[in-house]
mmCIF file of C-alpha atoms in Angstrom:
data_model
loop_
_atom_site.group_PDB
_atom_site.id
_atom_site.type_symbol
_atom_site.label_atom_id
_atom_site.label_comp_id
_atom_site.label_asym_id
_atom_site.label_seq_id
_atom_site.Cartn_x
_atom_site.Cartn_y
_atom_site.Cartn_z
ATOM 1 C CA MET A 1 -3.978 -8.899 -19.557
ATOM 2 C CA ASN A 2 -4.116 -6.579 -16.586
ATOM 3 C CA PRO A 3 -4.909 -8.598 -13.448
ATOM 4 C CA HIS A 4 -5.662 -5.565 -11.283
ATOM 5 C CA PRO A 5 -9.176 -4.403 -10.404
ATOM 6 C CA PRO A 6 -10.545 -1.286 -12.068
ATOM 7 C CA LEU A 7 -10.465 1.644 -9.655
ATOM 8 C CA LEU A 8 -14.137 2.286 -10.291
ATOM 9 C CA SER A 9 -15.920 -0.901 -9.218
ATOM 10 C CA PRO A 10 -19.449 0.223 -8.360
ATOM 11 C CA GLY A 11 -20.325 -2.932 -6.428
ATOM 12 C CA TYR A 12 -17.797 -1.748 -3.855
ATOM 13 C CA GLY A 13 -19.483 1.467 -2.789
ATOM 14 C CA SER A 14 -16.404 3.251 -1.476
ATOM 15 C CA THR A 15 -14.932 3.385 -4.977
ATOM 16 C CA LEU A 16 -17.717 5.670 -6.213
ATOM 17 C CA LEU A 17 -16.332 8.891 -4.748
ATOM 18 C CA ARG A 18 -12.719 7.825 -4.478
ATOM 19 C CA ALA A 19 -11.782 6.372 -7.831
ATOM 20 C CA PRO A 20 -10.144 9.026 -10.026
ATOM 21 C CA ARG A 21 -12.179 9.520 -13.200
ATOM 22 C CA GLN A 22 -9.421 10.876 -15.431
ATOM 23 C CA GLU A 23 -7.159 8.451 -17.220
ATOM 24 C CA PRO A 24 -3.726 8.255 -15.592
ATOM 25 C CA ILE A 25 -0.959 9.887 -17.582
ATOM 26 C CA LEU A 26 1.696 7.494 -18.749
ATOM 27 C CA LEU A 27 5.089 8.587 -17.518
ATOM 28 C CA PRO A 28 7.342 9.206 -20.499
ATOM 29 C CA HIS A 29 9.737 6.367 -21.061
ATOM 30 C CA PRO A 30 12.156 5.906 -19.262
ATOM 31 C CA LEU A 31 11.182 8.004 -16.297
ATOM 32 C CA ALA A 32 9.509 5.407 -14.125
ATOM 33 C CA ASP A 33 11.728 5.013 -11.110
ATOM 34 C CA LEU A 34 13.361 1.650 -11.189
ATOM 35 C CA THR A 35 14.917 1.819 -7.794
ATOM 36 C CA GLY A 36 12.856 0.832 -4.820
ATOM 37 C CA PRO A 37 12.139 2.457 -1.517
ATOM 38 C CA ALA A 38 12.587 0.541 1.687
ATOM 39 C CA LEU A 39 12.037 1.115 5.347
ATOM 40 C CA GLY A 40 15.118 -0.978 5.977
ATOM 41 C CA GLU A 41 15.294 -4.144 8.010
ATOM 42 C CA GLY A 42 16.278 -2.464 11.233
ATOM 43 C CA PRO A 43 12.766 -2.306 12.657
ATOM 44 C CA VAL A 44 11.888 -5.932 11.804
ATOM 45 C CA ALA A 45 12.514 -8.642 14.414
ATOM 46 C CA ALA A 46 12.101 -12.386 13.856
ATOM 47 C CA ALA A 47 9.349 -12.418 16.490
ATOM 48 C CA ASP A 48 7.277 -10.017 14.374
ATOM 49 C CA ALA A 49 6.353 -12.932 12.100
ATOM 50 C CA ASP A 50 4.503 -14.713 14.925
ATOM 51 C CA LEU A 51 1.135 -13.043 15.423
ATOM 52 C CA THR A 52 0.035 -15.643 17.965
ATOM 53 C CA ALA A 53 2.624 -14.600 20.531
ATOM 54 C CA GLY A 54 0.563 -11.695 21.736
ATOM 55 C CA PRO A 55 0.890 -9.414 24.715
ATOM 56 C CA ASP A 56 0.743 -11.508 27.904
ATOM 57 C CA GLY A 57 -0.512 -14.672 26.251
ATOM 58 C CA GLU A 58 -1.330 -16.652 23.188
ATOM 59 C CA ALA A 59 -3.885 -15.559 20.621
ATOM 60 C CA GLN A 60 -7.137 -17.489 20.432
ATOM 61 C CA GLY A 61 -8.317 -19.297 17.356
ATOM 62 C CA GLN A 62 -7.185 -21.823 14.828
ATOM 63 C CA ARG A 63 -3.416 -21.579 14.478
ATOM 64 C CA ILE A 64 -2.164 -21.388 10.921
ATOM 65 C CA VAL A 65 1.169 -21.113 9.181
ATOM 66 C CA VAL A 66 1.132 -18.890 6.090
ATOM 67 C CA HIS A 67 4.168 -19.108 3.885
ATOM 68 C CA GLY A 68 5.135 -18.546 0.307
ATOM 69 C CA GLN A 69 7.580 -17.114 -2.131
ATOM 70 C CA VAL A 70 7.707 -13.603 -3.555
ATOM 71 C CA ARG A 71 8.796 -13.508 -7.192
ATOM 72 C CA ASP A 72 8.765 -10.917 -9.926
ATOM 73 C CA ALA A 73 6.924 -11.271 -13.207
ATOM 74 C CA ASP A 74 9.994 -12.858 -14.754
ATOM 75 C CA GLY A 75 10.057 -15.560 -12.089
ATOM 76 C CA ARG A 76 12.983 -14.216 -10.124
ATOM 77 C CA PRO A 77 12.753 -14.483 -6.331
ATOM 78 C CA VAL A 78 12.479 -11.126 -4.590
ATOM 79 C CA ARG A 79 14.837 -11.340 -1.633
ATOM 80 C CA ASP A 80 15.143 -9.198 1.485
ATOM 81 C CA THR A 81 11.871 -7.424 0.877
ATOM 82 C CA LEU A 82 9.525 -6.316 3.623
ATOM 83 C CA LEU A 83 6.107 -7.930 3.999
ATOM 84 C CA GLU A 84 3.600 -6.384 6.369
ATOM 85 C CA VAL A 85 0.363 -8.143 7.257
ATOM 86 C CA TRP A 86 -2.727 -7.138 9.208
ATOM 87 C CA GLN A 87 -5.955 -8.948 9.863
ATOM 88 C CA ALA A 88 -9.049 -9.419 11.982
ATOM 89 C CA ASN A 89 -8.895 -11.828 14.903
ATOM 90 C CA ALA A 90 -10.463 -15.290 14.916
ATOM 91 C CA ALA A 91 -13.838 -13.769 15.759
ATOM 92 C CA GLY A 92 -13.724 -11.360 12.835
ATOM 93 C CA ARG A 93 -12.821 -8.158 14.645
ATOM 94 C CA TYR A 94 -9.941 -5.740 14.063
ATOM 95 C CA ARG A 95 -8.069 -4.057 16.854
ATOM 96 C CA HIS A 96 -9.025 -0.637 15.526
ATOM 97 C CA ARG A 97 -11.070 2.079 17.172
ATOM 98 C CA TRP A 98 -13.468 2.242 14.226
ATOM 99 C CA ASP A 99 -14.313 -1.467 14.245
ATOM 100 C CA ARG A 100 -17.654 -1.734 16.024
ATOM 101 C CA HIS A 101 -18.452 -5.299 15.010
ATOM 102 C CA ASP A 102 -20.158 -7.068 17.881
ATOM 103 C CA ALA A 103 -17.513 -9.754 18.201
ATOM 104 C CA PRO A 104 -14.982 -10.116 21.001
ATOM 105 C CA LEU A 105 -11.568 -8.524 20.916
ATOM 106 C CA ASP A 106 -8.767 -10.925 21.779
ATOM 107 C CA PRO A 107 -6.472 -9.295 24.350
ATOM 108 C CA HIS A 108 -3.622 -11.439 23.062
ATOM 109 C CA PHE A 109 -3.965 -10.606 19.390
ATOM 110 C CA THR A 110 -2.870 -7.374 17.731
ATOM 111 C CA GLY A 111 -3.394 -8.663 14.198
ATOM 112 C CA VAL A 112 -0.152 -7.144 12.941
ATOM 113 C CA GLY A 113 2.960 -8.885 11.626
ATOM 114 C CA ARG A 114 6.115 -8.199 9.635
ATOM 115 C CA ALA A 115 8.719 -10.328 7.935
ATOM 116 C CA LEU A 116 11.510 -10.086 5.415
ATOM 117 C CA THR A 117 11.894 -12.547 2.587
ATOM 118 C CA ASP A 118 15.009 -14.715 2.649
ATOM 119 C CA ALA A 119 17.544 -15.193 -0.131
ATOM 120 C CA GLN A 120 15.042 -17.356 -2.056
ATOM 121 C CA GLY A 121 12.259 -14.822 -1.647
ATOM 122 C CA ARG A 122 10.508 -16.968 0.963
ATOM 123 C CA TYR A 123 8.537 -15.752 3.945
ATOM 124 C CA ARG A 124 6.615 -17.392 6.785
ATOM 125 C CA PHE A 125 4.079 -16.114 9.291
ATOM 126 C CA VAL A 126 2.399 -17.868 12.190
ATOM 127 C CA THR A 127 -1.037 -16.494 12.976
ATOM 128 C CA VAL A 128 -4.660 -17.486 13.537
ATOM 129 C CA LYS A 129 -7.278 -17.849 10.856
ATOM 130 C CA PRO A 130 -9.220 -14.581 10.727
ATOM 131 C CA GLY A 131 -12.995 -14.688 11.005
ATOM 132 C CA ALA A 132 -15.436 -13.372 8.442
ATOM 133 C CA TYR A 133 -17.104 -10.116 9.453
ATOM 134 C CA PRO A 134 -20.032 -7.976 8.372
ATOM 135 C CA TRP A 135 -19.536 -4.615 6.696
ATOM 136 C CA GLY A 136 -21.971 -2.003 5.548
ATOM 137 C CA ASN A 137 -21.471 -2.196 1.803
ATOM 138 C CA HIS A 138 -24.785 -3.852 0.938
ATOM 139 C CA ALA A 139 -27.511 -5.966 2.517
ATOM 140 C CA ASN A 140 -26.082 -8.872 4.512
ATOM 141 C CA ALA A 141 -22.564 -8.095 3.372
ATOM 142 C CA TRP A 142 -19.795 -10.213 4.909
ATOM 143 C CA ARG A 143 -16.150 -10.145 3.954
ATOM 144 C CA PRO A 144 -14.611 -13.527 3.258
ATOM 145 C CA ALA A 145 -11.812 -14.348 5.697
ATOM 146 C CA HIS A 146 -8.671 -12.566 4.528
ATOM 147 C CA ILE A 147 -5.256 -11.295 5.518
ATOM 148 C CA HIS A 148 -3.997 -7.956 4.186
ATOM 149 C CA PHE A 149 -0.512 -8.059 2.667
ATOM 150 C CA SER A 150 1.787 -5.178 1.813
ATOM 151 C CA VAL A 151 4.940 -5.943 -0.195
ATOM 152 C CA PHE A 152 7.630 -3.480 -1.217
ATOM 153 C CA GLY A 153 9.431 -5.334 -3.961
ATOM 154 C CA ARG A 154 12.687 -3.926 -5.280
ATOM 155 C CA ALA A 155 11.399 -1.183 -7.529
ATOM 156 C CA PHE A 156 8.829 1.580 -7.288
ATOM 157 C CA THR A 157 6.877 -0.263 -9.996
ATOM 158 C CA GLN A 158 6.615 -3.406 -7.836
ATOM 159 C CA ARG A 159 4.927 -1.996 -4.753
ATOM 160 C CA LEU A 160 1.837 -4.054 -3.962
ATOM 161 C CA VAL A 161 -0.933 -4.148 -1.395
ATOM 162 C CA THR A 162 -3.276 -7.103 -1.667
ATOM 163 C CA GLN A 163 -5.381 -9.544 0.340
ATOM 164 C CA MET A 164 -4.928 -13.274 0.811
ATOM 165 C CA TYR A 165 -8.076 -15.386 0.968
ATOM 166 C CA PHE A 166 -8.701 -18.980 2.073
ATOM 167 C CA PRO A 167 -9.756 -21.807 -0.231
ATOM 168 C CA ASP A 168 -13.406 -22.685 -0.799
ATOM 169 C CA ASP A 169 -14.836 -19.711 1.056
ATOM 170 C CA PRO A 170 -18.617 -19.620 0.466
ATOM 171 C CA LEU A 171 -18.531 -15.807 0.643
ATOM 172 C CA PHE A 172 -16.460 -15.324 -2.526
ATOM 173 C CA ALA A 173 -19.528 -15.175 -4.737
ATOM 174 C CA TYR A 174 -20.969 -12.285 -2.722
ATOM 175 C CA ASP A 175 -17.876 -10.167 -2.122
ATOM 176 C CA PRO A 176 -17.433 -7.166 -4.424
ATOM 177 C CA ILE A 177 -13.828 -6.608 -3.350
ATOM 178 C CA TYR A 178 -12.741 -10.136 -4.255
ATOM 179 C CA ASN A 179 -14.841 -9.948 -7.412
ATOM 180 C CA SER A 180 -13.387 -6.592 -8.459
ATOM 181 C CA VAL A 181 -10.455 -8.592 -9.805
ATOM 182 C CA PRO A 182 -10.832 -9.868 -13.366
ATOM 183 C CA GLU A 183 -12.111 -13.440 -13.224
ATOM 184 C CA PHE A 184 -8.983 -14.982 -14.752
ATOM 185 C CA ALA A 185 -6.830 -13.667 -11.906
ATOM 186 C CA ARG A 186 -9.069 -14.141 -8.863
ATOM 187 C CA ASP A 187 -7.605 -17.475 -7.812
ATOM 188 C CA ARG A 188 -4.202 -15.800 -7.463
ATOM 189 C CA LEU A 189 -5.583 -14.225 -4.292
ATOM 190 C CA VAL A 190 -6.467 -17.581 -2.741
ATOM 191 C CA ALA A 191 -3.918 -19.454 -0.642
ATOM 192 C CA GLY A 192 -3.626 -23.190 -1.121
ATOM 193 C CA PHE A 193 -3.990 -25.592 1.772
ATOM 194 C CA ASP A 194 -0.501 -27.026 2.245
ATOM 195 C CA LEU A 195 -0.164 -30.228 4.192
ATOM 196 C CA SER A 196 3.617 -30.017 4.005
ATOM 197 C CA ALA A 197 3.466 -26.753 5.941
ATOM 198 C CA THR A 198 1.106 -28.004 8.601
ATOM 199 C CA VAL A 199 2.683 -28.662 11.950
ATOM 200 C CA GLU A 200 1.743 -31.905 13.697
ATOM 201 C CA SER A 201 -0.844 -31.345 16.429
ATOM 202 C CA TRP A 202 -0.319 -27.581 16.233
ATOM 203 C CA ALA A 203 -1.215 -25.606 13.089
ATOM 204 C CA LEU A 204 -2.653 -25.872 9.580
ATOM 205 C CA GLY A 205 -0.480 -24.737 6.693
ATOM 206 C CA TYR A 206 -1.341 -22.465 3.787
ATOM 207 C CA ARG A 207 0.806 -21.406 0.890
ATOM 208 C CA PHE A 208 0.416 -17.990 -0.712
ATOM 209 C CA ASP A 209 2.894 -17.097 -3.424
ATOM 210 C CA ILE A 210 3.039 -13.473 -4.537
ATOM 211 C CA VAL A 211 4.109 -12.304 -7.962
ATOM 212 C CA LEU A 212 5.082 -8.659 -8.312
ATOM 213 C CA ALA A 213 5.300 -6.635 -11.495
ATOM 214 C CA GLY A 214 8.522 -6.571 -13.437
ATOM 215 C CA THR A 215 11.038 -3.893 -12.676
ATOM 216 C CA GLY A 216 10.541 -2.594 -16.200
ATOM 217 C CA ALA A 217 12.931 -3.116 -19.077
ATOM 218 C CA THR A 218 13.676 0.564 -19.364
ATOM 219 C CA PRO A 219 17.127 1.923 -18.553
ATOM 220 C CA MET A 220 17.826 3.500 -15.199
ATOM 221 C CA GLU A 221 17.056 7.161 -15.009
ATOM 222 C CA THR A 222 20.406 8.933 -15.200
ATOM 223 C CA PRO A 223 21.154 10.433 -11.823
ATOM 224 C CA MET K 1 2.865 -8.329 -20.605
ATOM 225 C CA SER K 2 0.433 -10.860 -19.240
ATOM 226 C CA GLY K 3 2.449 -12.268 -16.383
ATOM 227 C CA PRO K 4 1.086 -14.143 -13.400
ATOM 228 C CA GLU K 5 1.108 -10.930 -11.384
ATOM 229 C CA THR K 6 -0.812 -10.942 -8.109
ATOM 230 C CA PRO K 7 -3.778 -8.556 -8.284
ATOM 231 C CA SER K 8 -4.027 -5.527 -6.028
ATOM 232 C CA GLN K 9 -6.693 -5.126 -3.349
ATOM 233 C CA THR K 10 -7.710 -2.217 -1.151
ATOM 234 C CA VAL K 11 -5.898 -1.537 2.127
ATOM 235 C CA GLY K 12 -9.340 -1.322 3.742
ATOM 236 C CA PRO K 13 -10.363 1.046 6.536
ATOM 237 C CA TYR K 14 -8.021 -0.445 9.143
ATOM 238 C CA LEU K 15 -4.729 0.016 7.308
ATOM 239 C CA SER K 16 -3.275 2.006 10.169
ATOM 240 C CA ILE K 17 -2.932 -1.056 12.392
ATOM 241 C CA GLY K 18 -0.624 -2.721 9.888
ATOM 242 C CA LEU K 19 1.117 0.087 8.080
ATOM 243 C CA SER K 20 1.765 2.745 10.708
ATOM 244 C CA TRP K 21 5.316 3.118 11.885
ATOM 245 C CA ASP K 22 6.297 5.748 14.428
ATOM 246 C CA GLU K 23 9.224 6.839 12.300
ATOM 247 C CA GLY K 24 7.345 6.382 9.018
ATOM 248 C CA PRO K 25 6.703 10.083 8.316
ATOM 249 C CA LEU K 26 10.258 11.065 9.226
ATOM 250 C CA VAL K 27 12.412 10.854 6.137
ATOM 251 C CA VAL K 28 15.084 12.956 7.843
ATOM 252 C CA PRO K 29 15.906 13.887 11.463
ATOM 253 C CA ASP K 30 14.451 17.195 12.606
ATOM 254 C CA ASP K 31 17.901 18.758 12.750
ATOM 255 C CA ALA K 32 18.751 17.792 9.171
ATOM 256 C CA PRO K 33 19.851 20.804 7.117
ATOM 257 C CA GLY K 34 16.938 21.987 5.025
ATOM 258 C CA ALA K 35 14.366 19.830 6.796
ATOM 259 C CA VAL K 36 10.818 20.777 5.778
ATOM 260 C CA TRP K 37 7.340 19.426 6.347
ATOM 261 C CA LEU K 38 5.361 18.294 3.356
ATOM 262 C CA ARG K 39 1.773 18.599 4.509
ATOM 263 C CA GLY K 40 -1.544 18.169 2.858
ATOM 264 C CA GLU K 41 -5.016 16.783 3.006
ATOM 265 C CA ILE K 42 -6.820 14.252 0.883
ATOM 266 C CA ARG K 43 -10.382 14.741 -0.319
ATOM 267 C CA ASP K 44 -12.786 12.554 -2.238
ATOM 268 C CA GLY K 45 -15.121 13.393 -5.102
ATOM 269 C CA GLY K 46 -17.740 14.651 -2.671
ATOM 270 C CA GLY K 47 -15.330 17.102 -1.050
ATOM 271 C CA GLU K 48 -15.092 15.011 2.118
ATOM 272 C CA VAL K 49 -11.745 14.434 3.771
ATOM 273 C CA VAL K 50 -10.351 10.926 3.500
ATOM 274 C CA GLN K 51 -9.520 9.685 6.993
ATOM 275 C CA ASP K 52 -8.325 6.248 6.005
ATOM 276 C CA ALA K 53 -5.662 6.844 3.403
ATOM 277 C CA LEU K 54 -1.938 6.276 3.466
ATOM 278 C CA VAL K 55 0.605 8.439 1.671
ATOM 279 C CA GLU K 56 4.000 7.082 0.715
ATOM 280 C CA THR K 57 6.752 9.280 -0.688
ATOM 281 C CA TRP K 58 9.914 8.333 -2.548
ATOM 282 C CA GLN K 59 12.522 10.806 -3.587
ATOM 283 C CA ALA K 60 16.111 11.651 -4.360
ATOM 284 C CA GLY K 61 18.279 13.357 -1.777
ATOM 285 C CA PRO K 62 19.324 17.018 -1.947
ATOM 286 C CA ASP K 63 22.052 16.101 -4.436
ATOM 287 C CA GLY K 64 19.589 14.469 -6.812
ATOM 288 C CA GLU K 65 20.705 10.919 -6.011
ATOM 289 C CA PHE K 66 18.329 8.092 -5.160
ATOM 290 C CA HIS K 67 19.800 5.783 -2.524
ATOM 291 C CA ALA K 68 22.282 8.387 -1.340
ATOM 292 C CA PRO K 69 24.282 7.082 1.638
ATOM 293 C CA GLY K 70 22.486 7.773 4.893
ATOM 294 C CA PHE K 71 19.364 9.014 3.154
ATOM 295 C CA ARG K 72 16.327 6.716 3.230
ATOM 296 C CA GLY K 73 14.306 8.713 0.742
ATOM 297 C CA PHE K 74 11.083 7.023 1.770
ATOM 298 C CA GLY K 75 8.261 8.379 3.877
ATOM 299 C CA ARG K 76 4.928 6.993 4.938
ATOM 300 C CA CYS K 77 2.062 8.628 6.770
ATOM 301 C CA PRO K 78 -1.571 7.620 7.310
ATOM 302 C CA THR K 79 -4.121 10.418 7.173
ATOM 303 C CA ASP K 80 -5.660 11.549 10.437
ATOM 304 C CA ASP K 81 -9.269 12.287 11.374
ATOM 305 C CA ASP K 82 -9.035 15.512 9.367
ATOM 306 C CA GLY K 83 -7.707 13.727 6.296
ATOM 307 C CA ARG K 84 -4.248 15.200 6.784
ATOM 308 C CA TYR K 85 -0.796 13.771 6.358
ATOM 309 C CA ALA K 86 2.635 15.225 7.160
ATOM 310 C CA ILE K 87 6.049 14.000 5.993
ATOM 311 C CA ARG K 88 9.265 15.511 7.291
ATOM 312 C CA THR K 89 11.823 15.524 4.536
ATOM 313 C CA VAL K 90 14.195 17.649 2.504
ATOM 314 C CA LYS K 91 13.582 19.102 -0.894
ATOM 315 C CA PRO K 92 15.126 16.759 -3.448
ATOM 316 C CA GLY K 93 17.793 17.938 -5.818
ATOM 317 C CA ALA K 94 17.152 18.159 -9.509
ATOM 318 C CA VAL K 95 17.811 14.988 -11.497
ATOM 319 C CA ALA K 96 19.454 15.913 -14.784
ATOM 320 C CA GLY K 97 16.963 17.603 -17.059
ATOM 321 C CA HIS K 98 14.100 17.277 -14.606
ATOM 322 C CA ALA K 99 12.624 19.508 -11.987
ATOM 323 C CA PRO K 100 12.942 18.463 -8.330
ATOM 324 C CA ARG K 101 10.064 16.204 -7.445
ATOM 325 C CA ILE K 102 8.803 13.698 -4.921
ATOM 326 C CA ASP K 103 6.945 10.597 -6.061
ATOM 327 C CA VAL K 104 3.764 9.973 -4.107
ATOM 328 C CA THR K 105 1.659 6.845 -3.770
ATOM 329 C CA VAL K 106 -1.797 6.944 -2.209
ATOM 330 C CA PHE K 107 -3.558 3.918 -0.766
ATOM 331 C CA ALA K 108 -7.023 4.085 0.782
ATOM 332 C CA ARG K 109 -10.208 2.268 1.508
ATOM 333 C CA GLY K 110 -12.104 2.465 -1.748
ATOM 334 C CA LEU K 111 -8.927 2.453 -3.822
ATOM 335 C CA LEU K 112 -8.620 -1.050 -5.203
ATOM 336 C CA HIS K 113 -5.180 -0.236 -6.542
ATOM 337 C CA ARG K 114 -2.711 2.395 -5.456
ATOM 338 C CA VAL K 115 -2.613 5.677 -7.332
ATOM 339 C CA MET K 116 0.584 7.568 -8.009
ATOM 340 C CA THR K 117 1.291 11.254 -8.377
ATOM 341 C CA ARG K 118 4.208 13.659 -8.056
ATOM 342 C CA VAL K 119 4.979 16.709 -5.972
ATOM 343 C CA TYR K 120 6.680 19.576 -7.793
ATOM 344 C CA PHE K 121 7.614 22.812 -6.051
ATOM 345 C CA ALA K 122 6.131 26.240 -6.683
ATOM 346 C CA ASP K 123 9.501 27.892 -5.939
ATOM 347 C CA GLU K 124 11.102 26.120 -8.913
ATOM 348 C CA PRO K 125 9.288 27.883 -11.769
ATOM 349 C CA SER K 126 12.042 27.637 -14.352
ATOM 350 C CA ALA K 127 12.861 23.980 -13.634
ATOM 351 C CA ASN K 128 9.159 23.160 -13.721
ATOM 352 C CA ALA K 129 8.742 24.918 -17.049
ATOM 353 C CA ALA K 130 11.463 22.696 -18.525
ATOM 354 C CA ASP K 131 10.293 19.428 -16.976
ATOM 355 C CA PRO K 132 9.262 16.800 -19.546
ATOM 356 C CA VAL K 133 6.715 15.114 -17.293
ATOM 357 C CA LEU K 134 4.916 18.342 -16.471
ATOM 358 C CA ALA K 135 5.007 19.137 -20.173
ATOM 359 C CA ALA K 136 3.038 15.940 -20.832
ATOM 360 C CA VAL K 137 0.289 17.085 -18.442
ATOM 361 C CA PRO K 138 -2.486 19.275 -19.849
ATOM 362 C CA ALA K 139 -1.638 22.841 -18.847
ATOM 363 C CA GLU K 140 -4.893 23.396 -16.998
ATOM 364 C CA ARG K 141 -4.204 20.428 -14.711
ATOM 365 C CA ARG K 142 -0.537 21.094 -13.899
ATOM 366 C CA ALA K 143 -1.302 23.119 -10.805
ATOM 367 C CA THR K 144 -2.546 19.952 -9.078
ATOM 368 C CA LEU K 145 1.062 18.732 -9.067
ATOM 369 C CA VAL K 146 2.688 21.833 -7.596
ATOM 370 C CA ALA K 147 3.175 22.242 -3.855
ATOM 371 C CA GLU K 148 2.934 25.741 -2.409
ATOM 372 C CA ARG K 149 5.535 27.090 0.012
ATOM 373 C CA THR K 150 4.314 27.394 3.595
ATOM 374 C CA GLU K 151 5.779 28.573 6.858
ATOM 375 C CA ASP K 152 7.471 25.267 7.646
ATOM 376 C CA GLY K 153 7.693 23.584 4.259
ATOM 377 C CA TYR K 154 5.248 22.829 1.479
ATOM 378 C CA ARG K 155 1.574 22.084 1.097
ATOM 379 C CA PHE K 156 0.373 19.455 -1.334
ATOM 380 C CA ASP K 157 -3.315 18.524 -1.246
ATOM 381 C CA ILE K 158 -4.640 15.532 -3.115
ATOM 382 C CA THR K 159 -8.113 15.336 -4.634
ATOM 383 C CA LEU K 160 -9.037 11.829 -5.681
ATOM 384 C CA GLN K 161 -11.926 12.766 -7.927
ATOM 385 C CA GLY K 162 -13.803 15.711 -9.359
ATOM 386 C CA PRO K 163 -13.129 19.015 -11.096
ATOM 387 C CA ASP K 164 -9.869 19.540 -9.204
ATOM 388 C CA GLU K 165 -8.817 15.924 -9.503
ATOM 389 C CA THR K 166 -5.101 15.489 -8.929
ATOM 390 C CA VAL K 167 -3.161 14.233 -11.904
ATOM 391 C CA PHE K 168 -2.219 10.587 -11.401
ATOM 392 C CA PHE K 169 0.372 8.684 -13.382
ATOM 393 C CA ALA K 170 0.656 5.171 -14.698
ATOM 394 C CA VAL K 171 4.068 3.568 -14.464
#
C-alpha cells in the first residue's frame, strides 16, 4: 500500500491549483536512476545539529533532543546521508519574511539544522519544541507542532521530504496536511517520547525513525 | 511493496530557510568548459508563478557518467518572487541509447509529494527522436520536456497543472 498522500488533497487548499492532474508516466524499466545525488558532507559541521546554539545566545523554549535511525524499505541503515531540518520557534513563528504570525521572533533561533547519519544510519539534533501556529487554510486552522525533514537517501528513488509531529497533539484531527496521509501510515509521522534520550535536568527526548523507499531491484543503468 | 516507508509531506511555504544553500544552484564553477544556465519559471494551474518551490537537478557529466570524479551532478535552487529558478551546469553527455537529459525534482507548498520530470534539449533532435523515455510520452505532450536554447544556456519552464501541464514521471 502506498503510504504517501495523494497530490490532490482538497482539504489542503494549496493542492487545488498545484497538483498535476495527469497521471505520471512510469519510467520504462530499468531507467530509474539508482545512484543518488548528494551535496557532499563538506558544508556540514557538527555544530549544525544543535539548533539551540543560536547567534549570540541560546534559543528560548523547551529543549528537546530528536534522534532516530534512517533505514531503507529493506531495513538496511542508510549511512552518511544528509538530513536537513527547519522549523518554527517555540512561539510558533518561522524566521522567514513571509511569516506574519503575531508571535515573537527569537533572536537566538534560526530554526535550521543539518546532520549526517553515522555508520548505523543514526542522527541526532538538539533543538526546541516548535509551537503550533495559525495558517489561512480554513477557519481557525492551526498546524500541529512539527519539524520539517529533508533526507537524501542513497538513490534518486529514496529522496524524501516529510514532517515530524509530536505525540498526542490535539490538532491532528483538524490538520489536512497530517490527514492527507492514508490513515494506516499517519503514525509513522509521529515521534515517540523517548525517556532514554532525555537528558537529566536539560532536555526531553524524542525518537523519530525514517524509512526511505527501496533503491529498486532493477539493474543499474549502463553508463 | 508495502514497506514501512515514511510518508511524504509538503515542504511548506518556508522551505527556503532550511533548503537554501549558497552554492546549491552551482553544479559547476563559472569557468567550467561548457558551463550553461538552465533557467525557467514554475506556474500553477491558474497561470500564477510559484514563488515557494524548490527545483533539484541530477545529471550525468559531459561524458555521460553519473558520479564522475570532480563532478557533483546535483543542483538545487528555490524559486524567487517571480517563480524563477536558475541552475548553472553543463549539458550532460548521452548515456548509451538515450538522449542527454537532466532529471528534475520539484518540491513546493501545495505539493504533498515531490514530482519528477526530465529536461531534454532542443538542439539534440536526433537523439531525442531515438530516446525510449520520450517515445513513451504522448507526442502532443513531449514538448513540455524539451528545453529551448537561449543566449546563456537553456530555458525549461514547468507547469504544474493545466492544458500545458509538464509531463511528470513515476519512478
